[in-house]
Amino acid sequence: MKKIFCLALFFTGLSMSLHSQIILTKPLSPRQTGYKIDAALDTRTAIIHGKMRAFWVNFSNDPVEEVQMHLYLNAFRNSRSTFMKESGTSFSLVANDSGYVDIITVSDSKGSDLLPLLRYISPDDGNSDDKTVVSIKLPDPCKPRDTVWLNMEFDSRLPGTLYRTGHTNGYYFAGQWFPKFGVYETSGMRYALKDSWNCHQFHRHSEFYSNHSVYEVNITIPSDYVVGTGGLIMDEKANDDSTKTISCRAEDIVDFAWVAWTGFNIYNDKWNDVAITFLYPSDHEDQVQRQVQAVKFGLEYLAERVGPYPWPHLTFVDPPTFGTGSAGMEYTTLFTTVSVTGIPEYLRLPQLTTIHEFGHAYFMGIFASNEFEEPWMDEGMNTYWESRIIDHFYGIRSGLIDHPLMRLSDKSYVRMNYVLSPDKQLVTNAENSWSYPPGTYSMMSYQKTGVIFNTLEGITGTEITDEIFREYYKNWAFKHPSGKDFIEVANKVYADHSKDSLKDLNWFFSQTLFGTDICDYKVSDITNTFVPGTDSTYKSIVRLQRLGGIKLPVEVLVTFNNGEKLSVKWDGRDRYKDLEYTGNRKVKSVAIDPGYVISMDVNYINNSMTVRPDRLPLSRFYIKLISFIQFFISILFI
């Protein structure tokens, strides 16, 4: 590994020498790929004219005969692409305003023309009309430890309908805009049984999978545009034709995106050694402080509990209202958020978006797991940490909404989306992102996974859960982990720190991530029977039920009429369990999971029972219901 790493550094230095500056004193990744791109945006046609020199190093032990690359913008070329077919009626192209990537020329380091050796492939569905993946056969196989160099000229047209990328009304968001290498997985890496390219098509429900790379990008654009990029801006020079060229460099990130608009304001700040740049429209001036504070909260929380944020720069963007189709996108050191002028302080939706999208710098950017095949490893983990950050800084019970008529934590909101979904048992989390049944991708990848990790924290404790993620960071940062790699880390940490007899967490993940059952515990009955022949002796029986298929250990709190409380541990495995007590006291009430740590339990209402219920809880319910209605009526007039 050390030899490969040094070799990668050699090629990185060779490819990026020129006049570039180094950002990081020590590389974070092997840097198997790198890109030097000169890009010029024609704002009249929304076409980016690109010239690129890129490299890929063969770290395998076998010769490789081809390279595979993503051409994501071709998803917007016509209505027959896989992305468009999967989108159905939820997305449509603007007439005469499609997007595409055209490779004009491609040659190797010897100057050989490779354009005749280029062919489009569809590894996922065989759709011959999909042109989002291209294979380029090499004139000679690339030997182990050798490097493929590609020189390309390409035209990338941003689509007129914003979805992750595109343009509208003079606003340009360039995401997935250049030809980019897939990931060549060697045998034993993740789930690979043999060396092969992992290069999926552009799907409606998926993100991406890429190597950590070095980027050196020069962007030429009309001089009145404000530009934000995923790189550190090293230089800016004015040209003679009323344009300017911005030179950027980024190191060890999985993708390079940029945004341009004449209406942006710039706000600069700093957290520790991280320079923060925030781009926003003038009419969102009242949102600046809450947005910048939110990203600092994210930096602080994840650095302490997962691992250091490794880059010295971070740019995030609040698009104009007409550009919200590009909101909520993440590119490691560049992400987009969303806000609305005048949104009240008690609604933390802007902060939620900012914290969530920033979190992808970790679970997508640092780990670079395969989001095509295991979206829960990014979106789900990130949703879990988003909830923790929001509720920690803004209120345990009111992190998302803090209004006199309604308080709602982000953790509760995530659980509510899972619990109320009618499709939560249709499929497991072991699906490719494009294979989920209609309407289930977001719930499964985001909400269910977030609920799973909240439940894991409830069972193991916050300290052990934090230690699992710290070890995950130490072992797998910048290494493309799989789900089984994460679970192996979790098992080791749990075995080392837990006092339970269970020595791993396979029993947990097999039921939750890789099962379709639900969790539902119920207190079904309480009886207090007088024992004949005694003065004041009662036999009390508490009957517990497991209605769902998931078996998790739970706490049962029994309260007696003399005020005594008894906490009982139940492994939750049996369908029924009776608790029996004999004495001069009677059972007054019983609560399963009184601390609400088992977020996966789909029905909290049946978790408790009182022998003689008073009307106070019912009154509180009606009060909350009325407040809930009043709150949403008030929302209509914001």
mmCIF file of N, CA and C in Angstrom, residues 442-524:
data_model
loop_
_atom_site.group_PDB
_atom_site.id
_atom_site.type_symbol
_atom_site.label_atom_id
_atom_site.label_comp_id
_atom_site.label_asym_id
_atom_site.label_seq_id
_atom_site.Cartn_x
_atom_site.Cartn_y
_atom_site.Cartn_z
ATOM 1 N N SER A 442 -36.613 7.607 -0.727
ATOM 2 C CA SER A 442 -36.267 8.612 0.288
ATOM 3 C C SER A 442 -36.563 8.105 1.692
ATOM 4 N N MET A 443 -37.736 7.500 1.879
ATOM 5 C CA MET A 443 -38.092 7.010 3.206
ATOM 6 C C MET A 443 -37.092 5.955 3.682
ATOM 7 N N MET A 444 -36.715 5.048 2.809
ATOM 8 C CA MET A 444 -35.806 3.969 3.201
ATOM 9 C C MET A 444 -34.381 4.478 3.407
ATOM 10 N N SER A 445 -33.900 5.277 2.466
ATOM 11 C CA SER A 445 -32.497 5.702 2.510
ATOM 12 C C SER A 445 -32.246 6.794 3.546
ATOM 13 N N TYR A 446 -33.211 7.680 3.718
ATOM 14 C CA TYR A 446 -33.061 8.775 4.665
ATOM 15 C C TYR A 446 -33.697 8.423 6.017
ATOM 16 N N GLN A 447 -35.044 8.399 6.034
ATOM 17 C CA GLN A 447 -35.753 8.344 7.305
ATOM 18 C C GLN A 447 -35.594 7.015 8.034
ATOM 19 N N LYS A 448 -35.820 5.884 7.341
ATOM 20 C CA LYS A 448 -35.703 4.615 8.049
ATOM 21 C C LYS A 448 -34.294 4.436 8.597
ATOM 22 N N THR A 449 -33.290 4.752 7.786
ATOM 23 C CA THR A 449 -31.917 4.585 8.259
ATOM 24 C C THR A 449 -31.621 5.518 9.425
ATOM 25 N N GLY A 450 -32.129 6.755 9.358
ATOM 26 C CA GLY A 450 -31.957 7.663 10.485
ATOM 27 C C GLY A 450 -32.576 7.105 11.751
ATOM 28 N N VAL A 451 -33.767 6.518 11.627
ATOM 29 C CA VAL A 451 -34.444 5.905 12.773
ATOM 30 C C VAL A 451 -33.651 4.695 13.277
ATOM 31 N N ILE A 452 -33.089 3.924 12.363
ATOM 32 C CA ILE A 452 -32.274 2.766 12.764
ATOM 33 C C ILE A 452 -31.099 3.208 13.623
ATOM 34 N N PHE A 453 -30.408 4.259 13.195
ATOM 35 C CA PHE A 453 -29.237 4.701 13.958
ATOM 36 C C PHE A 453 -29.633 5.393 15.264
ATOM 37 N N ASN A 454 -30.771 6.060 15.287
ATOM 38 C CA ASN A 454 -31.260 6.580 16.562
ATOM 39 C C ASN A 454 -31.570 5.444 17.525
ATOM 40 N N THR A 455 -32.115 4.341 17.007
ATOM 41 C CA THR A 455 -32.395 3.174 17.842
ATOM 42 C C THR A 455 -31.105 2.521 18.311
ATOM 43 N N LEU A 456 -30.120 2.432 17.416
ATOM 44 C CA LEU A 456 -28.821 1.888 17.799
ATOM 45 C C LEU A 456 -28.224 2.689 18.950
ATOM 46 N N GLU A 457 -28.302 4.019 18.851
ATOM 47 C CA GLU A 457 -27.797 4.870 19.929
ATOM 48 C C GLU A 457 -28.568 4.619 21.222
ATOM 49 N N GLY A 458 -29.897 4.437 21.109
ATOM 50 C CA GLY A 458 -30.699 4.179 22.296
ATOM 51 C C GLY A 458 -30.325 2.885 22.986
ATOM 52 N N ILE A 459 -29.940 1.870 22.210
ATOM 53 C CA ILE A 459 -29.598 0.560 22.780
ATOM 54 C C ILE A 459 -28.172 0.532 23.316
ATOM 55 N N THR A 460 -27.233 1.055 22.542
ATOM 56 C CA THR A 460 -25.819 0.958 22.934
ATOM 57 C C THR A 460 -25.369 2.117 23.810
ATOM 58 N N GLY A 461 -26.063 3.248 23.719
ATOM 59 C CA GLY A 461 -25.636 4.441 24.434
ATOM 60 C C GLY A 461 -24.899 5.386 23.502
ATOM 61 N N THR A 462 -24.980 6.665 23.806
ATOM 62 C CA THR A 462 -24.369 7.680 22.937
ATOM 63 C C THR A 462 -22.856 7.532 22.856
ATOM 64 N N GLU A 463 -22.211 7.215 23.960
ATOM 65 C CA GLU A 463 -20.752 7.124 23.961
ATOM 66 C C GLU A 463 -20.263 6.014 23.038
ATOM 67 N N ILE A 464 -20.910 4.853 23.095
ATOM 68 C CA ILE A 464 -20.480 3.750 22.233
ATOM 69 C C ILE A 464 -20.781 4.073 20.774
ATOM 70 N N THR A 465 -21.938 4.678 20.509
ATOM 71 C CA THR A 465 -22.264 5.046 19.131
ATOM 72 C C THR A 465 -21.254 6.046 18.578
ATOM 73 N N ASP A 466 -20.893 7.036 19.374
ATOM 74 C CA ASP A 466 -19.882 8.000 18.927
ATOM 75 C C ASP A 466 -18.555 7.301 18.659
ATOM 76 N N GLU A 467 -18.199 6.370 19.512
ATOM 77 C CA GLU A 467 -16.932 5.660 19.332
ATOM 78 C C GLU A 467 -16.959 4.813 18.062
ATOM 79 N N ILE A 468 -18.123 4.251 17.728
ATOM 80 C CA ILE A 468 -18.247 3.496 16.472
ATOM 81 C C ILE A 468 -17.911 4.394 15.292
ATOM 82 N N PHE A 469 -18.467 5.598 15.283
ATOM 83 C CA PHE A 469 -18.223 6.495 14.146
ATOM 84 C C PHE A 469 -16.805 7.047 14.157
ATOM 85 N N ARG A 470 -16.218 7.249 15.326
ATOM 86 C CA ARG A 470 -14.817 7.697 15.365
ATOM 87 C C ARG A 470 -13.902 6.620 14.778
ATOM 88 N N GLU A 471 -14.155 5.366 15.152
ATOM 89 C CA GLU A 471 -13.343 4.276 14.623
ATOM 90 C C GLU A 471 -13.588 4.087 13.126
ATOM 91 N N TYR A 472 -14.814 4.272 12.723
ATOM 92 C CA TYR A 472 -15.136 4.215 11.290
ATOM 93 C C TYR A 472 -14.326 5.253 10.536
ATOM 94 N N TYR A 473 -14.248 6.450 11.064
ATOM 95 C CA TYR A 473 -13.466 7.525 10.448
ATOM 96 C C TYR A 473 -11.985 7.141 10.418
ATOM 97 N N LYS A 474 -11.454 6.661 11.533
ATOM 98 C CA LYS A 474 -10.029 6.318 11.615
ATOM 99 C C LYS A 474 -9.657 5.215 10.626
ATOM 100 N N ASN A 475 -10.553 4.250 10.466
ATOM 101 C CA ASN A 475 -10.245 3.084 9.633
ATOM 102 C C ASN A 475 -10.585 3.263 8.162
ATOM 103 N N TRP A 476 -11.593 4.098 7.848
ATOM 104 C CA TRP A 476 -12.127 4.081 6.492
ATOM 105 C C TRP A 476 -12.221 5.438 5.801
ATOM 106 N N ALA A 477 -11.753 6.492 6.425
ATOM 107 C CA ALA A 477 -11.755 7.782 5.736
ATOM 108 C C ALA A 477 -10.915 7.687 4.465
ATOM 109 N N PHE A 478 -11.485 8.127 3.340
ATOM 110 C CA PHE A 478 -10.826 8.171 2.030
ATOM 111 C C PHE A 478 -10.496 6.776 1.482
ATOM 112 N N LYS A 479 -11.337 5.772 1.826
ATOM 113 C CA LYS A 479 -11.027 4.402 1.403
ATOM 114 C C LYS A 479 -12.215 3.653 0.787
ATOM 115 N N HIS A 480 -13.320 4.279 0.497
ATOM 116 C CA HIS A 480 -14.467 3.609 -0.128
ATOM 117 C C HIS A 480 -14.991 2.419 0.689
ATOM 118 N N PRO A 481 -15.479 2.639 1.897
ATOM 119 C CA PRO A 481 -16.002 1.512 2.677
ATOM 120 C C PRO A 481 -17.334 1.007 2.143
ATOM 121 N N SER A 482 -17.637 -0.234 2.480
ATOM 122 C CA SER A 482 -18.938 -0.825 2.177
ATOM 123 C C SER A 482 -19.738 -0.916 3.478
ATOM 124 N N GLY A 483 -20.983 -1.342 3.340
ATOM 125 C CA GLY A 483 -21.801 -1.527 4.525
ATOM 126 C C GLY A 483 -21.218 -2.562 5.464
ATOM 127 N N LYS A 484 -20.679 -3.646 4.916
ATOM 128 C CA LYS A 484 -20.101 -4.683 5.770
ATOM 129 C C LYS A 484 -18.863 -4.161 6.499
ATOM 130 N N ASP A 485 -18.132 -3.228 5.884
ATOM 131 C CA ASP A 485 -16.971 -2.636 6.552
ATOM 132 C C ASP A 485 -17.405 -1.823 7.762
ATOM 133 N N PHE A 486 -18.481 -1.047 7.589
ATOM 134 C CA PHE A 486 -18.995 -0.278 8.729
ATOM 135 C C PHE A 486 -19.460 -1.198 9.843
ATOM 136 N N ILE A 487 -20.175 -2.250 9.490
ATOM 137 C CA ILE A 487 -20.714 -3.161 10.501
ATOM 138 C C ILE A 487 -19.584 -3.879 11.236
ATOM 139 N N GLU A 488 -18.505 -4.209 10.540
ATOM 140 C CA GLU A 488 -17.353 -4.822 11.208
ATOM 141 C C GLU A 488 -16.758 -3.883 12.249
ATOM 142 N N VAL A 489 -16.680 -2.603 11.921
ATOM 143 C CA VAL A 489 -16.198 -1.617 12.898
ATOM 144 C C VAL A 489 -17.153 -1.534 14.081
ATOM 145 N N ALA A 490 -18.446 -1.465 13.781
ATOM 146 C CA ALA A 490 -19.440 -1.381 14.850
ATOM 147 C C ALA A 490 -19.361 -2.593 15.768
ATOM 148 N N ASN A 491 -19.189 -3.782 15.189
ATOM 149 C CA ASN A 491 -19.092 -5.001 15.999
ATOM 150 C C ASN A 491 -17.891 -4.976 16.926
ATOM 151 N N LYS A 492 -16.762 -4.522 16.404
ATOM 152 C CA LYS A 492 -15.539 -4.494 17.218
ATOM 153 C C LYS A 492 -15.678 -3.503 18.370
ATOM 154 N N VAL A 493 -16.168 -2.322 18.073
ATOM 155 C CA VAL A 493 -16.321 -1.318 19.131
ATOM 156 C C VAL A 493 -17.314 -1.795 20.175
ATOM 157 N N TYR A 494 -18.416 -2.387 19.734
ATOM 158 C CA TYR A 494 -19.432 -2.877 20.670
ATOM 159 C C TYR A 494 -18.866 -3.984 21.557
ATOM 160 N N ALA A 495 -18.110 -4.888 20.961
ATOM 161 C CA ALA A 495 -17.525 -5.984 21.740
ATOM 162 C C ALA A 495 -16.518 -5.466 22.763
ATOM 163 N N ASP A 496 -15.790 -4.418 22.390
ATOM 164 C CA ASP A 496 -14.760 -3.879 23.281
ATOM 165 C C ASP A 496 -15.330 -3.046 24.426
ATOM 166 N N HIS A 497 -16.498 -2.439 24.212
ATOM 167 C CA HIS A 497 -17.010 -1.472 25.179
ATOM 168 C C HIS A 497 -18.301 -1.873 25.874
ATOM 169 N N SER A 498 -19.064 -2.772 25.282
ATOM 170 C CA SER A 498 -20.366 -3.098 25.851
ATOM 171 C C SER A 498 -20.233 -4.114 26.979
ATOM 172 N N LYS A 499 -21.085 -3.982 27.964
ATOM 173 C CA LYS A 499 -21.140 -4.923 29.085
ATOM 174 C C LYS A 499 -22.183 -6.017 28.840
ATOM 175 N N ASP A 500 -22.893 -5.944 27.720
ATOM 176 C CA ASP A 500 -23.910 -6.938 27.413
ATOM 177 C C ASP A 500 -23.262 -8.273 27.047
ATOM 178 N N SER A 501 -24.044 -9.331 27.162
ATOM 179 C CA SER A 501 -23.556 -10.658 26.794
ATOM 180 C C SER A 501 -23.429 -10.799 25.283
ATOM 181 N N LEU A 502 -24.197 -9.989 24.531
ATOM 182 C CA LEU A 502 -24.117 -10.035 23.073
ATOM 183 C C LEU A 502 -22.812 -9.397 22.621
ATOM 184 N N LYS A 503 -22.046 -10.106 21.817
ATOM 185 C CA LYS A 503 -20.698 -9.658 21.479
ATOM 186 C C LYS A 503 -20.606 -8.963 20.126
ATOM 187 N N ASP A 504 -21.679 -8.874 19.409
ATOM 188 C CA ASP A 504 -21.660 -8.127 18.158
ATOM 189 C C ASP A 504 -23.034 -7.536 17.919
ATOM 190 N N LEU A 505 -23.168 -6.778 16.833
ATOM 191 C CA LEU A 505 -24.420 -6.110 16.501
ATOM 192 C C LEU A 505 -25.063 -6.694 15.243
ATOM 193 N N ASN A 506 -24.597 -7.861 14.817
ATOM 194 C CA ASN A 506 -25.195 -8.475 13.631
ATOM 195 C C ASN A 506 -26.684 -8.727 13.824
ATOM 196 N N TRP A 507 -27.061 -9.117 15.037
ATOM 197 C CA TRP A 507 -28.471 -9.361 15.346
ATOM 198 C C TRP A 507 -29.308 -8.097 15.136
ATOM 199 N N PHE A 508 -28.694 -6.946 15.362
ATOM 200 C CA PHE A 508 -29.412 -5.683 15.194
ATOM 201 C C PHE A 508 -29.541 -5.313 13.726
ATOM 202 N N PHE A 509 -28.424 -5.301 13.004
ATOM 203 C CA PHE A 509 -28.450 -4.861 11.612
ATOM 204 C C PHE A 509 -29.207 -5.836 10.710
ATOM 205 N N SER A 510 -29.142 -7.135 11.021
ATOM 206 C CA SER A 510 -29.852 -8.101 10.180
ATOM 207 C C SER A 510 -31.360 -7.880 10.246
ATOM 208 N N GLN A 511 -31.850 -7.423 11.378
ATOM 209 C CA GLN A 511 -33.281 -7.178 11.513
ATOM 210 C C GLN A 511 -33.706 -5.824 10.962
ATOM 211 N N THR A 512 -32.853 -4.824 11.132
ATOM 212 C CA THR A 512 -33.264 -3.447 10.842
ATOM 213 C C THR A 512 -32.892 -3.015 9.427
ATOM 214 N N LEU A 513 -31.610 -3.038 9.105
ATOM 215 C CA LEU A 513 -31.179 -2.641 7.762
ATOM 216 C C LEU A 513 -31.571 -3.672 6.713
ATOM 217 N N PHE A 514 -31.436 -4.936 7.065
ATOM 218 C CA PHE A 514 -31.576 -5.996 6.070
ATOM 219 C C PHE A 514 -32.822 -6.854 6.302
ATOM 220 N N GLY A 515 -33.800 -6.301 6.967
ATOM 221 C CA GLY A 515 -35.063 -6.983 7.179
ATOM 222 C C GLY A 515 -36.217 -6.043 6.869
ATOM 223 N N THR A 516 -37.412 -6.610 6.769
ATOM 224 C CA THR A 516 -38.595 -5.807 6.447
ATOM 225 C C THR A 516 -39.604 -5.760 7.585
ATOM 226 N N ASP A 517 -39.287 -6.387 8.715
ATOM 227 C CA ASP A 517 -40.230 -6.379 9.834
ATOM 228 C C ASP A 517 -40.271 -5.005 10.496
ATOM 229 N N ILE A 518 -41.268 -4.824 11.350
ATOM 230 C CA ILE A 518 -41.391 -3.613 12.147
ATOM 231 C C ILE A 518 -41.169 -3.949 13.609
ATOM 232 N N CYS A 519 -40.979 -2.923 14.410
ATOM 233 C CA CYS A 519 -40.851 -3.062 15.858
ATOM 234 C C CYS A 519 -42.106 -2.480 16.503
ATOM 235 N N ASP A 520 -42.779 -3.286 17.332
ATOM 236 C CA ASP A 520 -43.982 -2.786 18.009
ATOM 237 C C ASP A 520 -44.209 -3.586 19.287
ATOM 238 N N TYR A 521 -43.984 -2.941 20.421
ATOM 239 C CA TYR A 521 -44.231 -3.559 21.719
ATOM 240 C C TYR A 521 -45.493 -2.969 22.334
ATOM 241 N N LYS A 522 -46.169 -3.784 23.143
ATOM 242 C CA LYS A 522 -47.458 -3.362 23.688
ATOM 243 C C LYS A 522 -47.632 -3.875 25.116
ATOM 244 N N VAL A 523 -48.152 -3.002 25.976
ATOM 245 C CA VAL A 523 -48.650 -3.443 27.273
ATOM 246 C C VAL A 523 -50.111 -3.822 27.052
ATOM 247 N N SER A 524 -50.428 -5.123 27.152
ATOM 248 C CA SER A 524 -51.771 -5.569 26.790
ATOM 249 C C SER A 524 -52.718 -5.673 27.985
#
